[in-house]
Coordinates of C-alpha atoms and ligand atoms in Angstrom, one line a residue:
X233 CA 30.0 18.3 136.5
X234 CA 31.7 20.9 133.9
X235 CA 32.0 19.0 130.4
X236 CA 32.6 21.3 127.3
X237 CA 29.4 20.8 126.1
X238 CA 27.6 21.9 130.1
X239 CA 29.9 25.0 129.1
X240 CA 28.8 25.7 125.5
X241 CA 24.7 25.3 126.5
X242 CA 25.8 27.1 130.0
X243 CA 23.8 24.2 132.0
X244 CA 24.9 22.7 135.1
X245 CA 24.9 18.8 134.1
X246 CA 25.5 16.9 130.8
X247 CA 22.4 15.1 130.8
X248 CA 20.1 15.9 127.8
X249 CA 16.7 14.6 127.3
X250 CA 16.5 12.9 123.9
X251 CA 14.1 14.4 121.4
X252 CA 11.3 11.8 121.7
X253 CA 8.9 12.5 119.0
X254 CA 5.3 11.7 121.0
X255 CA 7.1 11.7 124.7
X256 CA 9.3 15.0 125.0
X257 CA 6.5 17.1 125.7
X258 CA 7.1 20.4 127.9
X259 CA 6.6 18.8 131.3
X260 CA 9.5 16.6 130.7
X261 CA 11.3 19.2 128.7
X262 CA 10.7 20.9 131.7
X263 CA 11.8 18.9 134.6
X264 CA 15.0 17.6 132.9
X265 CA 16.1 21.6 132.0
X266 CA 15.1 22.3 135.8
X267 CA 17.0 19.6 137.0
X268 CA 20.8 21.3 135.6
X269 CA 20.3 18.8 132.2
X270 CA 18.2 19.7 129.4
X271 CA 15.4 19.1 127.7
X272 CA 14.8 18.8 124.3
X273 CA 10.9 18.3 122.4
X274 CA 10.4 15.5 120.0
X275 CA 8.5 18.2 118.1
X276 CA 8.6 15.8 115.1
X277 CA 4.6 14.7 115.7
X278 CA 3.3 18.5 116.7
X279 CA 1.7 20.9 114.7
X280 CA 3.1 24.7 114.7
X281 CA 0.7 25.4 116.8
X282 CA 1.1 23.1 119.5
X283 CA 4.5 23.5 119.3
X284 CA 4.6 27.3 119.9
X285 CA 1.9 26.8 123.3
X286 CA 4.1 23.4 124.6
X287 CA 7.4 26.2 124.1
X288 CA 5.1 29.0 125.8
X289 CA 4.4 26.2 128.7
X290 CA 7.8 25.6 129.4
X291 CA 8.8 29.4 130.1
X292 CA 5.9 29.1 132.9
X293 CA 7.9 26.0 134.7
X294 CA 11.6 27.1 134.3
X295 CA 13.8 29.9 133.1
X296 CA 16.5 26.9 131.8
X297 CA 18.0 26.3 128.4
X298 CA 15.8 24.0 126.3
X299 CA 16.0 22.4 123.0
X300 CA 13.6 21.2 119.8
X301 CA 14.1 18.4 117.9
X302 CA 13.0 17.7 114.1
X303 CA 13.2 15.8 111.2
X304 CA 15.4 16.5 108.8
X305 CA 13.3 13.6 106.8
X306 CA 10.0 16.5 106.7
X307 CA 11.3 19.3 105.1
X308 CA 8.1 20.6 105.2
X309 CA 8.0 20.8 108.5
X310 CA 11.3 22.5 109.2
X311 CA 9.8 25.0 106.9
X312 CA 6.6 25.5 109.2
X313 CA 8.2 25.6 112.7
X314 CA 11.8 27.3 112.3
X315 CA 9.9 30.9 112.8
X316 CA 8.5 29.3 115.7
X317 CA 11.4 27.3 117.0
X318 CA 13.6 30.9 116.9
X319 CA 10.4 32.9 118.9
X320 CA 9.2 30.5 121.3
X321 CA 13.2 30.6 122.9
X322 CA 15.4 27.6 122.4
X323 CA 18.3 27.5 122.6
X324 CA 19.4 24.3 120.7
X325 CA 18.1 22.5 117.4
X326 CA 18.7 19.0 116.9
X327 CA 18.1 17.3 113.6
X328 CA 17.1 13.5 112.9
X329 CA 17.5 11.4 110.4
X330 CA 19.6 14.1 108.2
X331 CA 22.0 17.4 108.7
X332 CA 19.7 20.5 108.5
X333 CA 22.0 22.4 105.8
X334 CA 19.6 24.8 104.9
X335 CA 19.3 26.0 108.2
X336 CA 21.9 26.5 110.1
X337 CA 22.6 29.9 108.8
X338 CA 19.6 31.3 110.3
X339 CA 19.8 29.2 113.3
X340 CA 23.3 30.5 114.1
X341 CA 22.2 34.1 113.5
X342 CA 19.4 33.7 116.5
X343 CA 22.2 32.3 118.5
X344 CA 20.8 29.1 118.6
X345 CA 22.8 25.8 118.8
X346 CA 22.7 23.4 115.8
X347 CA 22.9 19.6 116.5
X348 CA 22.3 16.6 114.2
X349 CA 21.7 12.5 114.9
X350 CA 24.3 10.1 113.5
X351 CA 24.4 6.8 113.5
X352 CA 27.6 6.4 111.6
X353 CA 31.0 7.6 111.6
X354 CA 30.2 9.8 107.8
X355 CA 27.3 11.0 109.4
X356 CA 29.1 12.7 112.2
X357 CA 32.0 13.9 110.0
X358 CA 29.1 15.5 106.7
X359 CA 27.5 17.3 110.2
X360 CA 30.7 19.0 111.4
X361 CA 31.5 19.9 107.9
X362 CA 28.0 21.6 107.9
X363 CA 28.9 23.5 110.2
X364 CA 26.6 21.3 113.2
X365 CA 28.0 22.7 117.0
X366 CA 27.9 19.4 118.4
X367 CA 26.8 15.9 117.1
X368 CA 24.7 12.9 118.9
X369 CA 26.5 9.0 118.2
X370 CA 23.5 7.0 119.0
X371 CA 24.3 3.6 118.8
X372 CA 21.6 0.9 117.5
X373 CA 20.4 0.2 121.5
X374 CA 18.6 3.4 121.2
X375 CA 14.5 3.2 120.9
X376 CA 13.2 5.1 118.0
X377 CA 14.9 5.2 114.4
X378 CA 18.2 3.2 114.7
X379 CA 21.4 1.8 113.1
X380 CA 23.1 -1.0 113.2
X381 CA 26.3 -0.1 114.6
X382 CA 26.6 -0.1 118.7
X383 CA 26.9 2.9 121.4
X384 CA 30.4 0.9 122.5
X385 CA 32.0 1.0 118.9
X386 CA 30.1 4.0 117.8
X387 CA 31.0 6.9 120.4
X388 CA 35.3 6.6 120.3
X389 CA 35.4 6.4 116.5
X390 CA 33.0 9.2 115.9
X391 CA 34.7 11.4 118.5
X392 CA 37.7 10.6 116.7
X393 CA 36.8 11.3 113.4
X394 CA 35.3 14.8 114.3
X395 CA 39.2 15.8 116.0
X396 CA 38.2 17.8 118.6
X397 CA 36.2 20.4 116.5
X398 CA 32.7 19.4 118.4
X399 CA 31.8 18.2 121.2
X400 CA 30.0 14.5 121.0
X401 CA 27.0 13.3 123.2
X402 CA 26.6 9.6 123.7
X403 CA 23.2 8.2 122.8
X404 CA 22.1 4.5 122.8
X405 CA 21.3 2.2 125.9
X406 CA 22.5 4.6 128.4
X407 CA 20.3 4.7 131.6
X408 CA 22.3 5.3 134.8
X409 CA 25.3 6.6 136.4
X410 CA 27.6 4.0 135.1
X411 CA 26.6 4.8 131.3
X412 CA 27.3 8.2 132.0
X413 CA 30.7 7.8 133.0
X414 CA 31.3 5.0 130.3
X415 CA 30.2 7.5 127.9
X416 CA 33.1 10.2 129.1
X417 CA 35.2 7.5 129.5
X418 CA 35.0 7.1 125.5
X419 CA 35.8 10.5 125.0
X420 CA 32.1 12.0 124.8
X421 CA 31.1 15.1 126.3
X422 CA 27.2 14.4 127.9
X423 CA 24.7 11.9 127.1
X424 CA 21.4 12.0 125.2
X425 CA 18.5 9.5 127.2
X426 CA 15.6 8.4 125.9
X427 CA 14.3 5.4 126.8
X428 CA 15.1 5.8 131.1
X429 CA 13.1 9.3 130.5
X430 CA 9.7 7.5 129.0
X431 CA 9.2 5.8 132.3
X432 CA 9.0 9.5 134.3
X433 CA 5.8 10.8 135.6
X434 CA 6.0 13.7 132.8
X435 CA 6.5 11.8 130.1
X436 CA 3.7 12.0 127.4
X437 CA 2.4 8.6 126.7
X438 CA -0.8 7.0 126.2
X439 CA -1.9 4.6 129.1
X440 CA -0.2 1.3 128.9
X441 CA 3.0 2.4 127.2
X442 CA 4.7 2.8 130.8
X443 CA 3.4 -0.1 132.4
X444 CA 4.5 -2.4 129.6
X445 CA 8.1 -1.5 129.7
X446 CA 8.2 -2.0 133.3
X447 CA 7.2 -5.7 132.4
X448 CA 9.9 -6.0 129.5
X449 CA 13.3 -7.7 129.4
X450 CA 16.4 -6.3 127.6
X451 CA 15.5 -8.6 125.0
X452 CA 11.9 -7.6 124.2
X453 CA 12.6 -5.2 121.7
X454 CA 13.2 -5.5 118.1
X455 CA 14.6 -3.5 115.4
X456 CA 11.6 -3.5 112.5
X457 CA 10.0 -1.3 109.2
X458 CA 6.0 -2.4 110.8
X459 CA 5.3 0.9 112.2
X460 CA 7.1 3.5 109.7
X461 CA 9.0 1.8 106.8
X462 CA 12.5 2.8 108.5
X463 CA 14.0 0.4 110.6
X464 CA 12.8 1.4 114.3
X465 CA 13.1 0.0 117.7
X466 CA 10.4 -0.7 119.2
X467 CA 8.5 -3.1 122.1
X468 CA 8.2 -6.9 119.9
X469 CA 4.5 -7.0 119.7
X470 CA 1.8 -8.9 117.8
X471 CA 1.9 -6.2 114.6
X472 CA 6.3 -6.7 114.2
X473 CA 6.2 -10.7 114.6
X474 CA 3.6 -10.3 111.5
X475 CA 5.7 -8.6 109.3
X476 CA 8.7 -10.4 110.7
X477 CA 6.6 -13.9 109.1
X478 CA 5.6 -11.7 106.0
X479 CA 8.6 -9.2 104.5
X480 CA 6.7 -9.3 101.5
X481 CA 3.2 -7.4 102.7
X482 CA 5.9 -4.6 103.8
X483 CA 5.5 -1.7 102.1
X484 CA 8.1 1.6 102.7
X485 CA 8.3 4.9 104.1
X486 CA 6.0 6.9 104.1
X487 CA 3.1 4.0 103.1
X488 CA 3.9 1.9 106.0
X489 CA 3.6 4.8 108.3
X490 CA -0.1 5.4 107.1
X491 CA -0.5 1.8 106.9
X492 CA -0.2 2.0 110.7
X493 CA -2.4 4.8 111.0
X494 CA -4.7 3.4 109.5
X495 CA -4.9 -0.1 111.6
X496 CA -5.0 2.7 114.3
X497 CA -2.0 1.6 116.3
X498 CA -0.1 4.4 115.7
X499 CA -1.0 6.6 119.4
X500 CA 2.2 9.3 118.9
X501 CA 1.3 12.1 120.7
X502 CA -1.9 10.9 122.7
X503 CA -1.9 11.4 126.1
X504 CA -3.3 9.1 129.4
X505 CA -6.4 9.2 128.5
X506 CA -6.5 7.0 125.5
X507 CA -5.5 3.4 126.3
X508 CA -3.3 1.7 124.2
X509 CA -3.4 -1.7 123.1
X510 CA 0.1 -3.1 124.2
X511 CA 0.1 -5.9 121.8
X512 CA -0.2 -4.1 118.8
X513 CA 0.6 -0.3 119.6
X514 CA 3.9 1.4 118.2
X515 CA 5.5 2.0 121.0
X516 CA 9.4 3.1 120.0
X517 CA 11.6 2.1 123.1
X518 CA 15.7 1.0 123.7
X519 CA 17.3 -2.2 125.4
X520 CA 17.8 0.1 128.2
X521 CA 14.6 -0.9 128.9
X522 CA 14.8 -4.2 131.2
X523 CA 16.3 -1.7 133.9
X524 CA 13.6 0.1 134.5
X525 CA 11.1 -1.4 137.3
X526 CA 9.6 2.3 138.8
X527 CA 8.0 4.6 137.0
X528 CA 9.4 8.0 138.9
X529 CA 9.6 11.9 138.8
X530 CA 12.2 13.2 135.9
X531 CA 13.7 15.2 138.6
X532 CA 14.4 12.2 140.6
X533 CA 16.1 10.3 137.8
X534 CA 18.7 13.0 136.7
X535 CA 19.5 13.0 140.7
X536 CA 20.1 9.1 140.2
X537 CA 21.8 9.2 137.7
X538 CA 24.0 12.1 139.0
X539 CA 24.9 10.3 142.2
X540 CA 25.7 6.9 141.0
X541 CA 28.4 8.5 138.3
X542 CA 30.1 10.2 141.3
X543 CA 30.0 7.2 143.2
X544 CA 31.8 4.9 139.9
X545 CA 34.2 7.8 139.2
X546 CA 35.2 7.4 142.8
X547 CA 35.2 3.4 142.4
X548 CA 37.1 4.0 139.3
X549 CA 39.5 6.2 140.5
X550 CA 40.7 3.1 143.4
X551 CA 41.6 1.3 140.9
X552 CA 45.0 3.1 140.2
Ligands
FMN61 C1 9.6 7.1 121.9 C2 10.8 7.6 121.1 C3 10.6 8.5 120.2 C4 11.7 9.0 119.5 N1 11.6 10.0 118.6 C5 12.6 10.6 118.0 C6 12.5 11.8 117.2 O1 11.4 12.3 116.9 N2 13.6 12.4 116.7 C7 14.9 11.9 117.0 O2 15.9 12.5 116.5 N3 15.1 10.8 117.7 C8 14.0 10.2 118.3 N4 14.2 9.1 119.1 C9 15.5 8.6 119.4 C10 16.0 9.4 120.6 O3 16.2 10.8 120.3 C11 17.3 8.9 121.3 O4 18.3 8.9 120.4 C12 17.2 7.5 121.9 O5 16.0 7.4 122.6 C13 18.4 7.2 122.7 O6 18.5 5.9 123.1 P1 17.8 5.3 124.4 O7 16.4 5.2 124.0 O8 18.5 4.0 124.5 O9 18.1 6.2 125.6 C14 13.1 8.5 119.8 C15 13.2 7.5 120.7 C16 12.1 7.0 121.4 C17 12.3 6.0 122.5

């Protein structure tokens, strides 16, 4: 399926794996990149260090485009891992929560593809300005750090308002086939998956985090400040309905954050063999999430959702 943004990354399918801070480690990074998508690190959490062997690791499983996500929010960070982002061999950067001004410069010089979150119409149009190659609309459904405005208002206006200049992934409650081609259907050019991708063998997650969201409704998420200060998505646990009852112990970014730490809920990056405590743990995940009943290979899930937007384009296209 040739979009212009599976031409300008010169992959096979426009599936990208979202930059999951925690999750988007290199065996998922991996498998999604393998698959024709590709795969992007939620480097936020890592060190330099881990970053550069997680990039080494993926060069041992495929020879595919991959991509690294950041903060724009930790400066200091993109100050630390650019070197390392430009050596270990992506091939695109995406920026949260801000447009990486500083470097995109460098970034283009290495060739590598600049991309940056929005979650509103100015954010989209500052990025293109910036000289961003493609931007993400990712509507408030999304797990992680959200907005309030929603993937079905978000995606048209934002690909209106950037003209044509960029391409524009969809981001926000997408799971399956059908989002897919509802996403190209309001003018985007791929999607960007996070939440369908936690609940893949690959993904990076403490024990617990994927067997609770195969028990959770579409409904079982809330948007709260009780894990970082900034309004996050995340599974309604025992720690949000707390700060839900008392605003006023609430305290902002990034005290909150180490408040977390500190109660030692806060598992990002841990792998299987710690085991979380469900009712507490931060565990950032969409409304995409009452979908998901199986827990299955990455590989598997692109196929899926591959198939099933063949089969609605073909349902679709009966109904001329
Ligand atoms: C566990 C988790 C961690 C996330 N961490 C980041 C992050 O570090 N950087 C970022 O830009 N977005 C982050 N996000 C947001 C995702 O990149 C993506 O936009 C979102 O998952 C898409 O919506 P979906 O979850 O409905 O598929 C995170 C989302 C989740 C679920």
């Amino acid at each position: 399926m040739k979009t212009r943004l599976t031409e300008m990354f010169d992959i096979e399918l426009p599936i990208m794996l979202a930059g999951m801070g925690g999750v988007s480690y290199s065996d998922l990074v991996a498998a999604v990149s393998d698959a024709g998508g590709i795969g992007t690190f939620g480097a936020a959490p890592m060190s330099t260090e881990l970053l550069v062997s997680e990039m080494a690791r993926v060069r041992t499983l495929t020879n595919k485009p991959f991509g690294v996500d950041l903060l724009t929010a930790s400066p200091d960070s993109i100050a630390r891992n650019i070197q390392a982002i430009i050596d270990g061999g992506a091939s695109i950067y995406v920026a949260g929560l801000g447009v990486p001004r500083e470097i995109i410069d460098e970034l283009h010089s290495h060739n590598i593809l600049v991309g940056s979150m929005c979650g509103k119409v100015r954010h989209a149009t500052a990025a293109v300005a910036s000289g961003c190659d493609f931007v993400v609309a990712q509507g408030t459904e999304a797990g992680g750090h959200t907005g309030t405005v929603a993937t079905m208002a978000l995606v048209p206006q934002v690909v209106d308002a950037v003209k044509g200049k960029v391409p524009v992934v969809a981001a926000g409650g997408i799971f399956d086939g059908r989002g897919l081609v509802a996403a190209l259907a309001l003018g985007a050019d791929g999607v960007w998956i996070g939440t369908k991708f936690i609940a893949t063998n690959e993904a990076h997650t403490g024990t617990g985090y994927k067997q609770k969201m195969l028990e959770m409704a579409e409904d079982d998420t809330v948007i709260s400040k009780a894990y970082t200060g900034k309004t996050c998505r995340v599974a309604r646990t025992e720690w949000t309905q707390h700060f839900d009852e008392h605003p006023e112990e609430l305290q902002g970014f990034p005290a909150q954050a180490i408040a977390t730490i500190q109660a030692g809920i806060d598992h990002l990056g841990v792998g299987p063999d710690v085991i979380l405590d469900t009712n507490k743990a931060f565990m950032a995940i969409g409304q995409a999430v009452g979908a998901i009943d199986e827990i299955k290979p990455a590989r598997q899930v692109v196929a899926e959702i591959m198939d099933e937007a063949r089969r609605t384009l073909e349902r679709l296209a009966d109904l001329k």
